[in-house]
């Protein structure tokens, strides 16, 4: 689908970092994200994923951007005065920690460079033959780099086992370094744990796990090496450590330029399903530019083509730093997904073990053309975006990677974190309650193929492809993109096969009352079709079909039955129930309605004391956040356990000015259920 804009191939020139103007991060006070985030983006501002109730973090690269922000009437405060200086401090902290290994499987204390990923992935394959094999996506990047990863599973080179596939991806956005680190640590954990950790061993016995740590290879190289743009292109280029997009040349004039001087495309707005709608810009200089067309970028084409030929039942795409678990769909106009109850259950469980907020994708802000929306729409895949927590795109390694992956010490997530969330999602992907099975008999060595043709809709777009400043002279309408799924397996030596697959009917079609079928063919290894069957099967069902594959007997219709509970998934289902259980009946956390005090009292004591009470249970890891009216966190306090009454003390060495504030309280019941309360604080002169 490339060629929508003529390009002149150019290799990236990795120049030394130059002295560029400092970037900062400001926290903008907003009302409703659905209204204000598009308005901020329309001002040409780089709105990060850290959008909360009442605020949005924005990357500022010039005084002109601040002037536009003020002129539009937005209040803001600076939270990171210089991203460059913050990154320098973070890297210095990483070097200090490098004296001792981290608790990660790799022991790492510093962010990887791209060559580190290549070397470690290759070493993993070499060290674990039969368990790990290399994966290279079918298309190369804009600059011709392969997109690589690994597949890990018991007897990984078999082609006759029909196991489901679970995919974990990092680094769609170049500046989000922790996302690639977490993906890499996860696959290292899986390799180390197979054969020694019962949970990991069971997982890799039952499914294949494909891990792709860096999707945006070109962009990551520019970001990780902090390659700045030439001053002549500073207004349009997407470069330096904060580079987000890929290395696409968006105009003919950018074709001869190196990557750091090009504007690029946001890969997570370029996938075909619902491409071109709200939450994706038409303007190529914007950080959420959607691209010239759906799947216009080789990186998204690569992921799409890769996915078309796998039965993917679970998918996680990693980002940072909003601290969220986002489930489909990505934009509000679609409403809730047909599988909302089950998607929410797993999302809430992952939110609990990470300490992140679980919500619909559109509750952050509308996004169209996102990765997992295609997988869910086309394959029925349970796909999520996990936004790692933190305070910046490239936090110190300890807080940005180690604490996110393993859970933060001293909190309810300790020993859990994103590692536990990824394991839970992997166990869901292996659970046949959430996908379909096609099983039966056929001659050994025959090739079975499941195929389906359909069209994938974009959002309503102008059919003649105008730019952002033009008005479309025709009615907006969705494009219908020709699409397909095509997967194969070889019949085992005993002539019996079990194939874990996605439901034959796509979720939105199923909700509309329509039915779709897989076309199952039996073929010779050379591709000659010997028999064809239409198979219609839904989640939690097994379609049984016996194939002669020689044309000697009339085909009998598949028999569809409910798939019996999977004994290997019992522990997962129990864990899911535990993690989504509510607080004990009658339990309640309270702190009164209003706490009134005086400036002089807080200044003299240097603390604010909040009386709390819990009824009906005991809480652990109780925390308190004192926030200003604009959402700023002014003080924190915590207590290890609360039984009955207690006090949380928050240090305020500089006192507290007269005004109104709010304290948010949170603790965890013995079953892990979170409990929350809030308290208004009034400080008088």
XYZ file of C-alpha atoms in Angstrom:
685
model
C 0.000 0.000 0.000
C 3.036 2.244 -0.164
C 3.495 4.742 -2.947
C 0.690 7.068 -1.876
C 3.433 9.693 -1.515
C 6.508 9.380 -3.783
C 9.563 8.642 -1.703
C 13.263 8.771 -2.387
C 14.976 6.024 -0.428
C 17.535 7.364 2.005
C 19.572 5.729 4.704
C 19.423 7.285 8.148
C 22.475 9.242 9.160
C 23.061 8.841 12.883
C 24.750 12.116 13.657
C 25.992 13.024 17.106
C 23.389 14.695 19.328
C 23.319 18.422 18.778
C 22.512 21.226 21.157
C 18.791 21.511 20.551
C 16.309 23.726 22.371
C 15.221 22.190 25.646
C 11.893 20.387 25.748
C 9.655 20.496 28.784
C 6.516 18.742 29.970
C 3.645 20.847 31.258
C 0.496 19.627 32.958
C -2.474 21.362 31.379
C -5.719 21.788 33.301
C -8.590 20.397 31.239
C -12.278 19.714 31.662
C -13.373 16.751 29.566
C -10.610 14.800 27.787
C -12.908 14.023 24.849
C -13.275 17.753 24.209
C -9.964 19.223 25.313
C -7.435 16.689 24.007
C -8.504 17.220 20.351
C -8.398 20.976 20.944
C -4.875 20.758 22.332
C -3.803 18.621 19.391
C -5.386 21.140 17.023
C -2.989 23.717 18.473
C -0.144 21.568 17.176
C 0.789 20.321 20.651
C 2.252 16.926 21.535
C -0.277 15.544 24.027
C 1.150 12.509 25.805
C -0.825 9.459 26.898
C -0.714 10.815 30.483
C -4.262 12.176 30.352
C -6.080 12.113 33.660
C -9.310 13.496 35.018
C -8.623 17.213 35.084
C -5.195 17.270 33.401
C -3.126 16.274 30.383
C 0.667 16.202 30.102
C 1.950 18.036 27.017
C 5.470 18.106 25.577
C 6.573 21.675 24.860
C 9.437 22.373 22.474
C 9.176 26.151 21.933
C 7.957 29.406 23.471
C 5.537 29.690 20.571
C 3.744 26.549 21.762
C 3.335 28.029 25.239
C 1.949 31.214 23.720
C -0.612 29.207 21.747
C -1.557 27.341 24.895
C -2.095 30.544 26.868
C -3.933 32.222 24.006
C -6.378 29.309 23.913
C -7.173 29.929 27.591
C -5.521 26.845 29.090
C -3.855 26.995 32.497
C -0.780 24.840 32.999
C 2.168 24.222 35.274
C 5.567 22.829 34.409
C 6.214 19.321 35.755
C 9.489 18.613 33.894
C 11.344 21.903 33.219
C 13.861 20.230 30.913
C 13.314 16.767 29.514
C 16.926 16.680 28.394
C 18.199 17.478 31.890
C 15.771 14.972 33.437
C 16.997 12.295 31.033
C 20.613 13.115 31.866
C 19.860 12.744 35.596
C 17.986 9.499 34.953
C 20.900 8.047 32.972
C 23.288 9.101 35.722
C 21.080 7.306 38.251
C 21.107 4.237 36.004
C 24.899 4.271 35.920
C 25.037 4.486 39.702
C 22.761 1.456 39.995
C 24.833 -0.448 37.451
C 27.239 -1.367 40.238
C 24.768 -4.037 41.356
C 22.475 -6.181 39.224
C 18.738 -5.534 39.291
C 16.252 -8.276 40.270
C 15.247 -8.668 36.625
C 16.079 -11.930 34.882
C 18.616 -10.024 32.780
C 20.011 -8.175 35.788
C 19.954 -4.986 33.712
C 20.105 -1.529 35.230
C 20.233 0.560 32.040
C 18.130 0.857 28.883
C 19.132 -1.250 25.914
C 20.377 0.146 22.648
C 18.977 -1.479 19.513
C 22.070 -3.629 19.026
C 21.502 -5.010 22.534
C 18.062 -6.259 21.504
C 19.460 -7.914 18.380
C 22.258 -9.582 20.306
C 20.078 -10.807 23.182
C 17.357 -12.175 20.906
C 19.979 -14.085 18.925
C 21.545 -15.429 22.111
C 18.144 -16.565 23.359
C 17.568 -18.622 20.203
C 21.044 -20.133 20.383
C 20.712 -21.031 24.073
C 17.275 -22.666 23.791
C 16.992 -24.781 20.613
C 13.601 -26.421 20.401
C 12.100 -23.813 22.736
C 12.864 -20.485 21.045
C 13.030 -19.689 17.347
C 13.606 -16.390 15.522
C 10.724 -14.436 14.022
C 11.117 -11.838 11.273
C 8.067 -9.904 10.112
C 7.236 -10.062 6.381
C 7.989 -6.382 5.629
C 10.986 -4.208 6.483
C 10.890 -0.729 7.962
C 10.931 2.512 5.974
C 14.732 2.442 6.072
C 14.962 -1.252 5.217
C 15.547 -2.716 8.692
C 14.084 -6.139 9.548
C 11.569 -6.226 12.401
C 12.611 -9.135 14.564
C 11.464 -11.046 17.602
C 11.173 -14.599 18.834
C 8.555 -17.286 19.240
C 8.756 -19.396 22.379
C 6.905 -22.663 22.990
C 7.500 -26.322 23.762
C 8.677 -28.031 20.544
C 8.573 -24.634 18.906
C 9.451 -25.937 15.424
C 6.435 -28.230 15.138
C 3.831 -27.417 12.504
C 1.167 -29.941 13.572
C 0.118 -28.890 17.076
C -2.600 -26.283 16.406
C -1.825 -24.269 19.518
C -3.165 -20.702 19.942
C -0.805 -17.731 19.651
C -0.223 -14.962 22.186
C 1.594 -11.818 20.975
C 3.420 -9.157 23.002
C 4.755 -6.042 21.241
C 6.753 -3.016 22.364
C 8.053 0.224 20.912
C 5.363 1.324 18.480
C 6.315 4.788 19.730
C 10.062 5.354 19.553
C 10.456 7.408 22.739
C 8.710 4.860 24.964
C 11.844 2.939 25.898
C 10.352 1.019 28.851
C 7.848 -0.692 26.539
C 10.589 -2.564 24.686
C 12.408 -3.381 27.922
C 9.347 -4.997 29.488
C 8.681 -7.107 26.372
C 12.291 -8.283 26.396
C 12.308 -9.118 30.105
C 9.101 -11.090 29.679
C 10.512 -13.396 27.033
C 13.691 -13.859 29.087
C 11.500 -14.844 32.037
C 9.619 -17.367 29.924
C 12.814 -18.967 28.634
C 14.340 -19.210 32.100
C 11.144 -20.524 33.661
C 10.314 -23.299 31.219
C 10.843 -26.650 32.911
C 11.372 -25.134 36.367
C 8.341 -22.881 36.899
C 5.113 -24.913 36.706
C 3.006 -21.957 35.603
C 5.320 -20.930 32.761
C 5.828 -24.536 31.704
C 2.071 -25.100 31.459
C 1.676 -21.891 29.462
C 4.330 -22.786 26.889
C 3.035 -26.349 26.627
C -0.393 -25.007 25.642
C 0.361 -22.003 23.429
C 2.959 -20.189 21.375
C 4.156 -16.789 22.598
C 5.508 -14.344 20.019
C 7.420 -11.367 21.433
C 8.404 -8.400 19.246
C 10.204 -5.900 21.487
C 10.758 -3.118 18.923
C 8.250 -2.477 16.139
C 9.444 1.048 15.286
C 13.086 0.113 14.711
C 14.072 3.227 12.747
C 12.454 5.628 15.176
C 13.828 3.875 18.248
C 17.376 4.209 16.949
C 16.946 7.966 16.563
C 15.362 8.303 20.006
C 17.763 6.026 21.876
C 20.832 7.715 20.390
C 19.218 11.182 20.793
C 19.865 12.192 17.183
C 18.660 15.759 16.767
C 17.163 17.290 13.652
C 18.947 19.885 11.568
C 17.824 23.364 12.641
C 16.416 23.959 9.162
C 13.780 21.266 9.731
C 13.094 21.791 13.424
C 9.494 22.940 12.830
C 8.451 19.729 11.061
C 10.973 17.050 12.031
C 10.288 14.384 14.629
C 13.678 13.653 16.188
C 15.800 13.458 19.317
C 15.082 11.424 22.434
C 11.414 12.442 22.265
C 10.878 11.113 18.741
C 7.519 9.309 18.619
C 6.839 8.472 14.976
C 8.555 6.346 12.345
C 10.928 7.612 9.643
C 8.442 8.123 6.835
C 8.980 10.985 4.393
C 5.587 12.675 4.374
C 6.283 15.042 1.483
C 8.374 14.654 -1.678
C 10.803 17.199 -0.261
C 11.503 14.994 2.763
C 12.476 12.016 0.630
C 16.215 12.782 0.364
C 16.479 13.732 4.060
C 17.801 11.482 6.838
C 15.302 10.098 9.321
C 15.845 12.737 11.991
C 14.800 15.492 9.563
C 11.592 13.769 8.458
C 8.206 14.190 10.125
C 7.075 10.551 10.115
C 3.816 8.717 10.864
C 2.301 7.607 14.181
C 2.213 3.837 13.703
C -0.487 3.438 16.341
C -2.864 5.502 14.193
C -2.054 3.727 10.919
C -3.762 0.312 11.246
C -6.669 -0.330 8.926
C -9.607 -0.911 11.271
C -11.403 2.430 11.720
C -8.389 4.331 10.357
C -8.822 8.039 9.780
C -11.307 8.999 12.492
C -11.176 10.911 15.750
C -7.923 10.908 17.687
C -5.726 10.765 14.573
C -4.465 13.843 12.772
C -4.546 14.690 9.054
C -1.567 17.030 9.475
C 1.768 15.338 8.895
C 3.617 17.528 11.418
C 1.373 16.383 14.290
C 2.573 13.645 16.607
C -0.572 11.588 16.008
C -0.464 11.876 12.195
C -2.359 8.898 10.780
C -0.412 8.495 7.538
C -1.424 8.824 3.905
C -3.702 5.800 4.053
C -4.603 2.747 6.107
C -1.575 0.473 6.518
C 0.462 2.972 4.471
C 3.549 2.230 6.583
C 5.690 -0.871 6.111
C 5.828 -1.406 9.885
C 2.036 -1.639 10.207
C 1.829 -3.684 7.023
C 4.328 -6.059 8.599
C 2.281 -6.522 11.767
C -0.925 -6.888 9.745
C 0.484 -9.525 7.380
C 2.105 -11.357 10.289
C -1.224 -11.423 12.173
C -3.219 -12.600 9.160
C -1.379 -15.917 9.170
C -1.622 -16.733 12.879
C -4.517 -17.735 15.122
C -3.881 -14.962 17.649
C -6.113 -15.317 20.704
C -4.381 -12.744 22.935
C -2.368 -9.603 22.201
C -0.681 -6.965 24.357
C 0.834 -3.817 22.913
C 3.014 -1.970 25.411
C 3.321 1.803 25.777
C 4.106 4.306 28.543
C 3.653 6.346 30.783
C -0.030 6.789 31.680
C -0.431 3.779 34.015
C -3.480 2.280 32.275
C -4.843 -1.019 30.982
C -6.930 -0.117 27.937
C -9.391 -2.498 26.321
C -11.140 -2.091 22.957
C -12.633 -0.223 21.312
C -10.389 2.814 20.990
C -13.119 5.347 20.264
C -16.453 6.091 21.878
C -18.667 6.054 18.785
C -18.501 2.240 18.632
C -19.846 1.811 22.155
C -18.752 -1.112 24.277
C -17.306 -4.227 22.652
C -19.493 -7.310 22.162
C -17.197 -9.153 24.611
C -17.171 -6.300 27.121
C -17.859 -8.391 30.233
C -14.969 -10.774 29.645
C -12.621 -8.053 28.335
C -13.336 -5.967 31.422
C -12.775 -8.906 33.763
C -9.279 -9.572 32.440
C -8.502 -5.853 32.143
C -9.535 -5.253 35.749
C -7.395 -8.172 36.922
C -4.380 -6.775 35.072
C -5.135 -3.357 36.519
C -5.162 -4.748 40.038
C -1.776 -6.490 39.804
C -0.118 -3.443 38.207
C -1.857 -0.715 40.174
C -2.974 0.794 36.847
C -6.462 1.981 35.968
C -8.478 -0.434 33.818
C -10.764 1.301 31.342
C -12.002 1.451 27.756
C -9.497 2.731 25.228
C -11.608 5.808 24.535
C -11.660 6.844 28.185
C -8.070 8.027 27.768
C -9.090 9.827 24.571
C -10.443 8.707 21.214
C -7.934 6.790 19.108
C -8.569 5.357 15.650
C -6.242 3.180 13.625
C -4.792 1.546 16.745
C -3.090 -1.846 16.788
C -5.436 -4.028 18.800
C -8.666 -2.677 17.269
C -7.844 -4.546 14.048
C -6.998 -7.775 15.882
C -10.234 -7.651 17.857
C -12.378 -6.574 14.889
C -10.941 -9.090 12.417
C -9.833 -12.022 14.587
C -11.823 -11.670 17.784
C -8.514 -11.383 19.647
C -8.622 -10.168 23.231
C -6.197 -7.285 22.736
C -5.107 -4.583 25.177
C -2.837 -1.579 25.351
C -0.879 -1.592 28.591
C 0.355 1.913 29.361
C 3.190 1.421 31.832
C 3.269 3.847 34.733
C 5.923 6.405 35.622
C 6.501 10.120 35.371
C 8.309 10.457 32.026
C 8.951 8.547 28.819
C 12.451 7.531 29.911
C 12.351 7.437 33.707
C 15.313 6.056 35.651
C 15.501 2.365 34.879
C 14.547 1.350 38.415
C 11.244 3.249 38.451
C 10.513 3.114 34.711
C 11.213 -0.579 34.132
C 12.083 -2.634 37.227
C 9.278 -1.305 39.434
C 6.727 -1.433 36.607
C 7.633 -4.971 35.597
C 8.026 -6.553 39.035
C 5.756 -4.254 41.030
C 6.776 -1.421 43.312
C 8.276 -2.513 46.655
C 6.150 -1.572 49.644
C 2.920 -1.440 47.624
C 0.158 -3.917 46.830
C 1.786 -4.578 43.440
C 5.111 -5.785 44.880
C 6.071 -9.105 43.315
C 3.309 -8.742 40.698
C 3.424 -5.805 38.280
C 3.307 -6.038 34.502
C 5.002 -9.440 34.617
C 1.934 -10.845 36.353
C -0.397 -8.991 33.978
C 1.336 -10.479 30.935
C 1.151 -13.965 32.441
C -2.571 -13.523 33.130
C -3.192 -12.365 29.562
C -1.179 -15.314 28.266
C -3.276 -17.718 30.321
C -6.437 -16.139 28.932
C -5.099 -16.626 25.401
C -4.636 -20.338 26.143
C -8.102 -20.783 27.698
C -10.501 -22.362 25.155
C -13.426 -20.710 26.933
C -12.428 -17.526 25.065
C -11.733 -18.911 21.600
C -12.901 -21.748 19.342
C -11.568 -25.186 18.442
C -11.719 -27.086 15.152
C -10.927 -30.767 15.749
C -11.314 -34.107 13.991
C -9.473 -36.525 11.759
C -7.667 -36.397 8.414
C -4.891 -38.349 6.703
C -1.500 -37.745 8.384
C 0.728 -35.231 6.637
C -2.108 -33.446 4.832
C -2.155 -29.651 5.123
C -5.266 -28.108 6.654
C -6.068 -24.500 5.842
C -8.552 -22.136 7.470
C -9.347 -19.138 5.281
C -11.777 -16.257 5.412
C -12.213 -13.224 3.141
C -13.924 -10.081 4.391
C -13.626 -6.305 4.309
C -12.307 -4.135 7.126
C -13.951 -0.709 7.496
C -12.093 2.518 8.098
C -13.729 5.477 9.814
C -15.694 7.780 7.518
C -13.064 9.632 5.475
C -12.962 11.910 2.460
C -12.707 9.629 -0.574
C -10.366 12.003 -2.409
C -7.880 12.291 0.442
C -7.682 16.028 1.139
C -5.265 17.580 3.613
C -6.168 19.041 7.003
C -7.049 22.554 5.871
C -9.383 21.566 3.022
C -13.101 20.840 3.126
C -14.185 17.605 1.518
C -16.585 18.316 -1.365
C -18.146 14.868 -0.977
C -19.821 13.051 1.865
C -17.485 11.247 4.233
C -17.762 7.480 3.979
C -15.809 4.479 5.307
C -13.454 2.716 2.965
C -13.980 -1.043 2.726
C -10.544 -2.644 2.695
C -10.134 -6.112 1.218
C -8.843 -8.305 4.035
C -8.391 -11.950 4.891
C -7.181 -14.495 7.429
C -5.272 -17.545 6.246
C -3.628 -20.101 8.529
C -2.390 -23.660 8.077
C -1.425 -26.702 10.097
C -0.165 -30.183 9.245
C -2.198 -33.239 10.324
C -0.213 -35.171 12.998
C 1.039 -38.722 12.492
C -1.926 -40.255 14.348
C -4.448 -38.567 12.010
C -6.176 -36.627 14.824
C -5.951 -32.844 14.988
C -6.982 -30.141 17.447
C -6.737 -26.570 16.225
C -7.271 -23.602 18.554
C -8.670 -20.772 16.451
C -10.539 -17.515 16.607
C -14.327 -17.536 16.268
C -15.462 -17.824 12.666
C -17.769 -14.813 13.024
C -16.155 -11.467 13.788
C -17.398 -9.883 17.042
C -19.213 -6.864 15.596
C -20.869 -9.092 12.967
C -21.915 -11.514 15.702
C -23.535 -8.676 17.647
C -25.430 -7.643 14.492
C -26.872 -11.157 14.215
C -24.846 -12.138 11.172
C -22.889 -15.354 10.841
C -19.592 -16.069 9.102
C -17.773 -19.320 8.390
C -14.211 -20.457 8.136
C -13.455 -22.246 4.856
C -11.558 -25.373 5.884
C -9.615 -27.098 3.115
C -7.548 -30.260 3.126
C -4.593 -30.018 0.744
C -1.509 -31.849 -0.413
C 1.838 -30.334 0.643
C 2.035 -28.939 -2.896
C -1.227 -27.018 -2.443
C -3.743 -29.194 -4.337
C -7.151 -28.834 -2.655
C -8.704 -32.233 -1.914
C -11.714 -31.312 0.236
C -13.481 -28.175 1.438
C -15.782 -27.623 4.422
C -17.519 -24.515 5.755
C -17.078 -24.369 9.546
C -19.077 -22.048 11.767
C -17.939 -21.992 15.393
C -18.046 -19.447 18.247
C -16.130 -18.856 21.463
C -16.223 -21.794 23.843
C -17.327 -24.172 21.063
C -15.652 -27.079 19.291
C -16.440 -27.942 15.682
C -15.647 -31.614 14.978
C -15.074 -32.610 11.366
C -13.710 -35.782 9.799
C -12.002 -35.291 6.460
C -11.325 -38.069 3.956
C -9.273 -35.714 1.768
C -9.627 -37.973 -1.261
C -13.069 -37.139 -2.619
C -14.257 -40.731 -2.086
C -16.928 -39.908 0.484
C -19.453 -37.081 0.655
C -18.509 -34.436 3.179
C -20.512 -34.495 6.400
C -21.348 -31.243 8.171
C -19.172 -30.354 11.170
C -20.703 -31.120 14.554
C -20.541 -28.193 16.960
C -20.584 -28.712 20.719
C -19.673 -26.785 23.831
C -15.992 -27.092 24.686
C -15.616 -28.722 28.112
C -13.734 -26.730 30.784
C -9.977 -26.942 30.360
C -8.340 -28.475 33.462
C -5.165 -26.503 32.769
C -7.149 -23.243 32.888
C -8.817 -23.870 36.255
C -6.116 -22.071 38.234
C -6.318 -19.087 35.863
C -10.086 -18.824 36.203
C -9.796 -18.990 39.989
C -7.105 -16.324 39.983
C -9.230 -14.138 37.738
C -12.153 -14.427 40.134
C -9.950 -13.535 43.083
C -8.485 -10.504 41.367
C -11.859 -9.123 40.310
C -13.675 -9.844 43.569
C -15.104 -6.850 45.361
C -14.459 -5.884 48.937
C -16.085 -8.029 51.662
C -19.802 -7.373 52.119
C -20.400 -4.452 54.442
C -16.771 -3.289 54.414
C -16.268 0.467 54.242
C -13.357 2.905 54.356
C -14.159 6.403 55.646
C -12.337 9.609 56.559
C -15.180 12.042 57.231
C -16.348 14.720 54.833
C -14.233 17.808 55.562
C -10.981 18.390 57.430
C -10.555 22.030 58.429
C -7.254 23.462 59.645
C -5.164 26.646 59.501
C -2.051 27.718 57.620
C -0.233 28.359 60.913
C -1.028 24.880 62.252
C 0.264 23.067 59.182
C 3.362 25.265 59.012
C 4.140 24.670 62.707
C 3.570 20.909 62.628
C 5.017 20.332 59.156
C 2.440 17.604 58.561
C -1.208 16.996 57.806
C -2.847 14.227 59.833
C -5.868 12.443 58.413
C -8.024 10.215 60.621
C -9.268 7.114 58.801
C -11.483 4.207 59.723
C -12.261 0.870 58.161
C -15.222 -1.313 59.058
C -15.807 -4.942 58.191
C -12.259 -5.846 57.151
C -8.569 -5.104 57.569
C -6.697 -3.095 54.951
C -3.054 -3.262 53.942
C -0.900 -0.893 51.867
C -3.118 2.080 52.728
C -2.055 5.248 50.938
C -3.148 8.870 50.886
C -2.568 11.530 48.225
C -3.096 15.224 48.953
C -3.965 17.022 45.732
C -4.445 20.669 44.815
C -7.548 21.690 42.905
C -5.644 21.415 39.598
C -4.736 17.794 40.340
C -1.153 18.338 41.520
C 0.041 15.859 44.131
C 1.328 17.905 47.079
C 2.004 15.202 49.649
C 1.777 11.454 50.199
C 1.340 9.255 53.201
C 0.963 5.550 53.849
C 0.481 2.941 56.505
C 1.196 -0.771 56.229
C -2.061 -1.911 57.851
C -5.317 -0.432 59.060
C -7.560 -2.255 61.490
C -10.400 -0.132 62.822
C -9.173 3.460 63.345
C -5.852 5.041 62.471
C -4.076 8.166 61.237
C -2.116 8.757 58.071
C 0.526 11.458 58.319
C 1.621 13.424 55.248
C 4.783 15.536 55.490
C 4.434 19.197 54.478
C 7.726 20.818 55.522
C 6.827 24.067 53.765
C 3.277 24.188 55.072
C 0.114 24.586 53.025
C -1.400 27.781 51.740
C -4.978 28.736 52.471
C -7.329 27.067 50.041
C -9.272 23.941 49.236
C -7.682 20.543 48.669
C -8.651 16.883 48.451
C -7.202 13.731 49.956
C -7.652 10.472 48.054
C -7.368 7.316 50.169
C -6.821 3.797 48.906
C -6.169 0.455 50.560
C -6.511 -3.253 49.846
C -8.661 -5.875 51.552
C -7.200 -9.342 52.289
C -8.657 -10.649 48.997
C -6.838 -7.900 47.095
C -9.954 -5.827 46.457
C -9.196 -2.095 46.443
C -11.184 0.204 48.705
C -11.191 3.967 48.355
C -12.434 7.087 50.079
C -11.876 10.820 49.734
C -11.834 13.820 52.011
C -12.070 17.557 51.396
C -9.459 19.695 53.128
C -10.017 23.388 53.865
C -7.032 25.454 55.020
C -7.861 28.860 56.457
C -5.583 31.804 57.096
